[in-house]
CSV table of C-alpha atoms in Angstrom, one decimal:
chain,number,residue,atom,x,y,z
A,1,MET,CA,-143.7,3.0,188.4
A,2,VAL,CA,-144.2,3.9,191.6
A,3,PRO,CA,-146.1,7.4,192.6
A,4,ARG,CA,-144.5,9.2,194.0
A,5,VAL,CA,-144.6,11.0,197.5
A,6,PHE,CA,-142.7,14.3,198.4
A,7,ARG,CA,-141.5,14.4,201.6
A,8,ASN,CA,-141.5,18.0,201.7
A,9,VAL,CA,-145.3,18.9,201.7
A,10,ARG,CA,-146.3,20.9,204.0
A,11,LEU,CA,-149.6,20.3,204.2
A,12,ALA,CA,-150.7,16.3,206.2
A,13,TRP,CA,-154.1,14.9,205.3
A,14,GLU,CA,-155.4,12.3,206.8
A,15,LEU,CA,-158.6,10.2,206.4
A,16,PRO,CA,-160.6,10.5,209.1
A,17,SER,CA,-161.6,6.2,209.1
A,18,SER,CA,-159.3,3.9,210.4
A,19,THR,CA,-160.3,1.6,208.3
A,20,PRO,CA,-162.2,3.5,204.8
A,21,THR,CA,-163.3,2.0,201.7
A,22,VAL,CA,-161.9,2.6,198.6
A,23,SER,CA,-165.1,4.4,197.7
A,24,GLU,CA,-165.3,6.5,200.9
A,25,ALA,CA,-161.6,7.1,200.2
A,26,LEU,CA,-162.2,8.7,196.8
A,27,ALA,CA,-165.7,10.7,197.9
A,28,GLU,CA,-163.7,12.5,201.4
A,29,ALA,CA,-160.4,13.1,198.6
A,30,THR,CA,-163.1,15.0,196.4
A,31,ARG,CA,-164.7,16.8,199.0
A,32,VAL,CA,-161.7,18.4,200.6
A,33,LEU,CA,-160.0,19.1,197.2
A,34,CYS,CA,-163.6,20.7,196.4
A,35,ALA,CA,-162.9,22.5,199.1
A,36,ALA,CA,-159.9,23.7,199.1
A,37,ARG,CA,-160.7,24.8,195.2
A,38,VAL,CA,-158.2,22.5,193.7
A,39,PRO,CA,-159.5,22.5,189.9
A,40,GLU,CA,-161.0,18.9,188.9
A,41,ALA,CA,-160.9,17.7,192.4
A,42,GLU,CA,-163.3,14.8,191.3
A,43,LEU,CA,-161.2,14.2,188.3
A,44,SER,CA,-157.9,13.9,190.3
A,45,ALA,CA,-158.7,11.7,193.7
A,46,GLU,CA,-159.8,9.4,190.8
A,47,HIS,CA,-156.3,9.4,189.5
A,48,LEU,CA,-154.8,9.4,193.2
A,49,ILE,CA,-157.2,6.6,193.7
A,50,ALA,CA,-157.2,4.7,191.1
A,51,ALA,CA,-152.6,5.0,191.2
A,52,ALA,CA,-153.4,3.2,195.4
A,53,VAL,CA,-154.9,0.8,195.2
A,54,GLY,CA,-153.9,0.1,191.5
A,55,GLY,CA,-150.8,0.6,190.7
A,56,PRO,CA,-149.6,3.1,188.2
A,57,ASP,CA,-152.6,5.2,186.4
A,58,GLY,CA,-151.8,8.0,184.3
A,59,SER,CA,-154.3,9.0,182.4
A,60,GLY,CA,-155.2,4.5,181.5
A,61,ASP,CA,-158.4,3.4,182.7
A,62,ARG,CA,-158.8,4.9,185.9
A,63,SER,CA,-162.5,4.1,186.1
A,64,ARG,CA,-162.7,0.0,185.5
A,65,THR,CA,-159.5,-0.1,188.9
A,66,ILE,CA,-162.2,2.3,190.8
A,67,SER,CA,-164.8,-0.3,190.0
A,68,ILE,CA,-163.1,-3.2,190.6
A,69,HIS,CA,-162.1,-2.3,193.8
A,70,ARG,CA,-164.7,-0.3,194.7
A,71,HIS,CA,-166.4,-2.3,198.5
A,72,ARG,CA,-162.8,-3.3,199.2
A,73,CYS,CA,-161.0,-1.8,202.3
A,74,LEU,CA,-157.5,0.4,201.8
A,75,THR,CA,-154.6,-1.4,203.0
A,76,PRO,CA,-152.9,0.4,205.4
A,77,ALA,CA,-149.8,0.9,203.0
A,78,GLU,CA,-152.8,2.1,199.8
A,79,ARG,CA,-154.4,4.7,202.4
A,80,GLY,CA,-150.5,5.8,203.4
A,81,LEU,CA,-150.7,6.3,200.1
A,82,PHE,CA,-153.3,8.4,198.9
A,83,GLU,CA,-152.9,10.3,201.9
A,84,GLY,CA,-149.8,11.2,200.7
A,85,MET,CA,-150.4,11.9,197.5
A,86,VAL,CA,-153.9,13.6,198.5
A,87,ALA,CA,-151.6,16.4,200.3
A,88,GLN,CA,-149.2,16.8,197.2
A,89,ARG,CA,-152.3,18.0,194.9
A,90,LEU,CA,-154.1,20.3,198.2
A,91,GLU,CA,-150.1,21.7,197.7
A,92,ARG,CA,-151.6,21.8,193.6
A,93,MET,CA,-148.5,20.4,192.5
A,94,PRO,CA,-149.9,18.2,189.1
A,95,VAL,CA,-151.5,14.8,189.1
A,96,GLN,CA,-149.4,13.8,186.6
A,97,MET,CA,-145.8,14.9,188.6
A,98,ILE,CA,-148.0,12.9,191.7
A,99,LEU,CA,-147.9,10.0,189.7
A,100,GLY,CA,-144.8,10.0,188.1
A,101,SER,CA,-145.9,9.4,184.7
A,102,TRP,CA,-148.8,9.6,182.4
A,103,ASP,CA,-149.8,9.0,178.9
A,104,PHE,CA,-149.3,10.5,175.5
A,105,HIS,CA,-150.3,10.0,172.1
A,106,ASP,CA,-149.7,6.0,172.9
A,107,ILE,CA,-147.1,6.7,175.0
A,108,THR,CA,-146.2,6.9,178.1
A,109,LEU,CA,-143.7,9.1,180.1
A,110,ARG,CA,-142.1,9.4,182.8
A,111,VAL,CA,-142.8,13.5,184.6
A,112,ALA,CA,-141.2,15.0,187.3
A,113,PRO,CA,-141.2,18.4,189.0
A,114,GLY,CA,-139.1,21.5,186.9
A,115,VAL,CA,-140.3,19.9,183.3
A,116,LEU,CA,-143.6,21.2,181.6
A,117,CYS,CA,-146.3,18.4,181.4
A,118,PRO,CA,-147.1,16.8,178.2
A,119,ARG,CA,-150.7,18.3,177.9
A,120,PRO,CA,-153.4,17.5,175.9
A,121,GLU,CA,-153.1,20.3,172.8
A,122,THR,CA,-149.8,18.5,172.4
A,123,GLU,CA,-151.1,15.5,171.3
A,124,LEU,CA,-152.4,17.2,167.5
A,125,LEU,CA,-149.7,18.7,167.4
A,126,VAL,CA,-148.1,15.2,166.4
A,127,ASP,CA,-151.3,14.0,164.2
A,128,LEU,CA,-150.6,17.7,162.6
A,129,ALA,CA,-146.3,16.6,162.1
A,130,LEU,CA,-147.2,13.4,161.1
A,131,ALA,CA,-149.6,13.7,158.4
A,132,ALA,CA,-147.4,16.9,157.3
A,133,MET,CA,-143.4,14.5,157.4
A,134,PRO,CA,-142.0,14.3,154.3
A,135,ARG,CA,-142.0,10.8,152.4
A,136,ARG,CA,-138.6,9.7,152.5
A,137,PRO,CA,-137.0,6.6,153.8
A,138,SER,CA,-135.8,8.0,157.2
A,139,PRO,CA,-136.5,11.1,157.9
A,140,LYS,CA,-134.6,14.2,160.4
A,141,VAL,CA,-136.9,16.2,162.5
A,142,LEU,CA,-135.8,18.3,164.9
A,143,ASP,CA,-137.8,19.2,168.3
A,144,ILE,CA,-137.2,22.7,169.7
A,145,GLY,CA,-137.8,22.3,173.4
A,146,ALA,CA,-137.8,18.4,174.6
A,147,GLY,CA,-139.5,18.5,178.4
A,148,THR,CA,-140.1,15.0,178.8
A,149,GLY,CA,-139.3,14.4,175.1
A,150,ALA,CA,-143.0,13.9,174.3
A,151,LEU,CA,-143.3,15.2,171.0
A,152,GLY,CA,-140.7,13.8,169.9
A,153,LEU,CA,-140.7,10.7,171.5
A,154,ALA,CA,-144.4,10.6,170.0
A,155,LEU,CA,-143.1,11.3,167.1
A,156,LEU,CA,-140.9,8.4,166.6
A,157,ASN,CA,-143.3,5.7,168.3
A,158,SER,CA,-145.9,7.1,165.3
A,159,HIS,CA,-143.3,6.3,162.1
A,160,LEU,CA,-140.5,3.9,162.7
A,161,THR,CA,-137.9,5.0,160.4
A,162,ALA,CA,-137.5,8.5,161.5
A,163,THR,CA,-134.9,10.1,163.6
A,164,CYS,CA,-135.2,12.7,166.1
A,165,ASP,CA,-132.8,15.1,167.2
A,166,ALA,CA,-133.9,17.1,170.2
A,167,ILE,CA,-132.6,20.3,172.0
A,168,ASP,CA,-133.2,21.5,175.8
A,169,ILE,CA,-131.7,24.6,177.8
A,170,ASP,CA,-132.7,23.1,180.9
A,171,PRO,CA,-129.8,20.0,181.6
A,172,SER,CA,-133.0,17.9,183.9
A,173,ALA,CA,-135.6,18.1,180.9
A,174,VAL,CA,-132.7,17.0,179.1
A,175,ALA,CA,-132.1,14.0,181.5
A,176,LEU,CA,-136.0,13.4,181.4
A,177,ALA,CA,-136.3,13.4,177.6
A,178,THR,CA,-132.7,10.9,177.5
A,179,GLN,CA,-134.5,8.8,179.8
A,180,ASN,CA,-137.7,8.5,178.5
A,181,ALA,CA,-136.6,7.6,175.3
A,182,HIS,CA,-134.1,4.8,176.9
A,183,ASP,CA,-138.2,3.6,178.4
A,184,LEU,CA,-139.9,3.4,175.2
A,185,ASP,CA,-135.9,1.5,173.2
A,186,LEU,CA,-136.1,5.0,171.1
A,187,ALA,CA,-132.5,5.9,172.9
A,188,ASP,CA,-131.1,4.4,169.3
A,189,ARG,CA,-133.1,7.1,166.8
A,190,TYR,CA,-133.4,9.6,170.0
A,191,LYS,CA,-131.0,12.6,170.5
A,192,CYS,CA,-131.6,14.9,173.2
A,193,HIS,CA,-128.6,18.0,173.2
A,194,GLN,CA,-128.7,21.0,175.9
A,195,ALA,CA,-128.3,23.9,174.1
A,196,SER,CA,-129.7,26.9,173.1
A,197,VAL,CA,-131.7,27.9,169.1
A,198,ALA,CA,-129.2,30.7,168.9
A,199,SER,CA,-126.3,28.2,170.0
A,200,PHE,CA,-127.5,24.9,168.3
A,201,SER,CA,-127.6,27.0,164.4
A,202,GLU,CA,-124.3,28.2,165.2
A,203,SER,CA,-122.9,25.3,166.0
A,204,ARG,CA,-124.1,23.0,163.1
A,205,ALA,CA,-123.4,26.1,160.4
A,206,ARG,CA,-119.9,25.5,161.8
A,207,ARG,CA,-119.5,21.6,161.3
A,208,ASP,CA,-122.1,23.4,158.3
A,209,ALA,CA,-124.0,20.1,159.3
A,210,GLU,CA,-126.9,18.4,157.3
A,211,PRO,CA,-130.1,19.9,158.0
A,212,TYR,CA,-133.2,18.5,159.4
A,213,ASP,CA,-136.7,17.4,157.4
A,214,MET,CA,-138.8,18.5,159.6
A,215,LEU,CA,-139.4,21.3,162.4
A,216,VAL,CA,-141.0,20.9,165.6
A,217,SER,CA,-141.8,22.8,168.3
A,218,ASN,CA,-143.8,23.4,171.6
A,219,PRO,CA,-141.4,26.2,172.6
A,220,PRO,CA,-142.2,29.1,175.7
A,221,TYR,CA,-144.2,31.7,174.5
A,222,ILE,CA,-146.0,33.1,177.7
A,223,PRO,CA,-145.3,36.6,178.0
A,224,THR,CA,-143.1,37.5,181.5
A,225,GLY,CA,-145.8,40.1,182.5
A,226,VAL,CA,-147.8,37.8,182.7
A,227,GLN,CA,-145.5,35.9,185.7
A,228,GLY,CA,-147.4,35.4,189.4
A,229,THR,CA,-150.4,35.5,187.0
A,230,LEU,CA,-150.8,31.7,186.3
A,231,SER,CA,-152.0,29.0,188.0
A,232,PRO,CA,-149.8,27.2,191.2
A,233,GLU,CA,-149.4,24.3,189.0
A,234,VAL,CA,-148.1,25.8,186.3
A,235,GLU,CA,-145.6,28.3,188.1
A,236,ARG,CA,-144.8,26.3,191.5
A,237,PHE,CA,-143.7,22.7,189.6
A,238,GLU,CA,-142.8,24.2,185.6
A,239,ALA,CA,-140.1,25.3,185.3
A,240,SER,CA,-139.7,29.0,183.8
A,241,THR,CA,-137.3,28.9,180.8
A,242,ALA,CA,-140.1,26.3,179.5
A,243,LEU,CA,-142.9,29.5,179.9
A,244,PHE,CA,-142.1,32.7,179.3
A,245,ALA,CA,-140.2,33.9,176.5
A,246,GLY,CA,-140.1,37.6,177.2
A,247,SER,CA,-142.3,40.7,177.4
A,248,ASP,CA,-144.1,39.0,174.4
A,249,GLY,CA,-143.8,35.9,174.7
A,250,LEU,CA,-142.4,36.0,171.1
A,251,ASP,CA,-138.4,35.4,171.6
A,252,VAL,CA,-137.9,31.8,171.5
A,253,ILE,CA,-140.1,32.0,168.4
A,254,THR,CA,-138.6,34.7,166.9
A,255,GLN,CA,-135.2,32.6,167.3
A,256,ILE,CA,-136.6,29.3,165.5
A,257,VAL,CA,-137.8,31.5,162.3
A,258,ALA,CA,-134.0,32.8,162.7
A,259,GLY,CA,-132.4,29.2,162.8
A,260,ALA,CA,-134.8,28.5,160.6
A,261,SER,CA,-132.8,28.4,157.4
A,262,THR,CA,-129.6,26.7,158.6
A,263,LEU,CA,-131.4,24.0,160.6
A,264,ALA,CA,-133.9,23.2,158.7
A,265,THR,CA,-133.9,21.8,154.5
A,266,SER,CA,-135.9,24.5,152.1
A,267,THR,CA,-139.3,22.5,151.7
A,268,ALA,CA,-139.1,21.1,155.7
A,269,PRO,CA,-142.4,21.2,157.4
A,270,ILE,CA,-141.9,23.6,160.4
A,271,LEU,CA,-144.7,23.2,162.9
A,272,LEU,CA,-144.9,25.3,165.9
A,273,GLU,CA,-147.4,25.6,168.7
A,274,VAL,CA,-148.5,29.2,170.0
A,275,ASP,CA,-149.8,31.3,172.3
A,276,VAL,CA,-153.5,31.9,170.6
A,277,SER,CA,-152.9,35.5,170.7
A,278,HIS,CA,-149.8,35.6,168.3
A,279,ALA,CA,-150.8,32.6,165.6
A,280,LYS,CA,-151.1,35.8,163.3
A,281,ARG,CA,-148.2,37.3,163.6
A,282,VAL,CA,-145.6,34.0,163.9
A,283,ALA,CA,-147.8,32.7,160.4
A,284,GLN,CA,-146.8,35.8,159.1
A,285,MET,CA,-143.0,35.2,160.0
A,286,LEU,CA,-143.1,31.8,158.7
A,287,GLU,CA,-144.5,33.3,155.1
A,288,ALA,CA,-141.8,36.1,155.7
A,289,LEU,CA,-138.7,32.9,155.5
A,290,ASP,CA,-139.2,32.0,151.8
A,291,SER,CA,-141.5,31.0,149.1
A,292,THR,CA,-141.3,27.3,149.3
A,293,ARG,CA,-144.1,27.0,152.0
A,294,ILE,CA,-147.2,27.7,152.7
A,295,THR,CA,-148.3,28.9,155.6
A,296,ARG,CA,-151.5,27.8,158.0
A,297,VAL,CA,-153.2,28.4,161.5
A,298,GLU,CA,-154.8,24.8,163.1
A,299,LEU,CA,-157.1,25.1,165.5
A,300,ASP,CA,-156.2,23.3,169.6
A,301,LEU,CA,-159.3,21.3,171.4
A,302,GLN,CA,-161.1,23.8,172.7
A,303,GLY,CA,-161.3,25.9,168.7
A,304,GLN,CA,-158.6,28.5,169.5
A,305,PRO,CA,-155.5,29.3,166.8
A,306,ARG,CA,-152.9,26.7,168.8
A,307,PHE,CA,-150.2,25.6,165.7
A,308,VAL,CA,-148.7,27.6,162.8
A,309,ILE,CA,-148.0,25.4,160.0
A,310,ALA,CA,-145.6,26.3,157.0
A,311,GLN,CA,-145.2,23.4,154.5
A,312,PRO,CA,-143.9,23.1,151.2
A,313,THR,CA,-146.1,23.5,148.4
A,314,PHE,CA,-144.3,20.2,147.3
A,315,ASP,CA,-142.2,16.9,148.7
């Protein structure tokens, strides 16, 4: 996938030298991004120069790409592409969105403005879900809040007989997740629907649809009161519906818990990514569902309580 240079970027940026080497271009971009206080300036510049000279970089081996090309001059096309991408980063567009794709748990996903970028922490949720996957020939998974499809598609990529339905209220996310499923040849086992938790649960109940064997979600969980205080990468480029969930941040999680008895079997594992301040409360909410599951909290990459898991006492 070719990195995209969006034409509505307000800031222009050009390299000072007419024929810079890759190494010089990387150093200058790092300097400018640092001066603008862009987070992870050096890492951002490395991703962008690797994509400019070596093709789509994602989170792949950028160091090797830079090392191979370090001493040669940028071609005019590479220079123009790199300058455009650095201008986008100066606008605080996330690197993932600039590149247009990103690696996540052994798959590569299309990424687009307006849809939540896959986070490294959510890769841990994939691992936890795989470990908790019911031992059935073809377990059926429901992913609530699909976004790019990262969570459900990563599960299907690793579990070759599982199927996944996903829901998201944002039509852009539904379209992107569906496209990613096609790109990964997983469309026969993955379907994404535009729906809220409540409407999907009501629809399933009316049709007396068979419940799912596992429920997973990285839902919106940020309180609306902090809107306007998050980083520009988040507030400007990711959908507010994928971030904020009422005054306490628990609106969507409350809907998930309320719909769990309809959506999931009584022995289905339920795995949620939550705000670290919510973990204890969400665990209590899941414990109140029934007595067939044991609830525990798992830590994220920073050692914070990020994941709440309600798992049956038997499988």
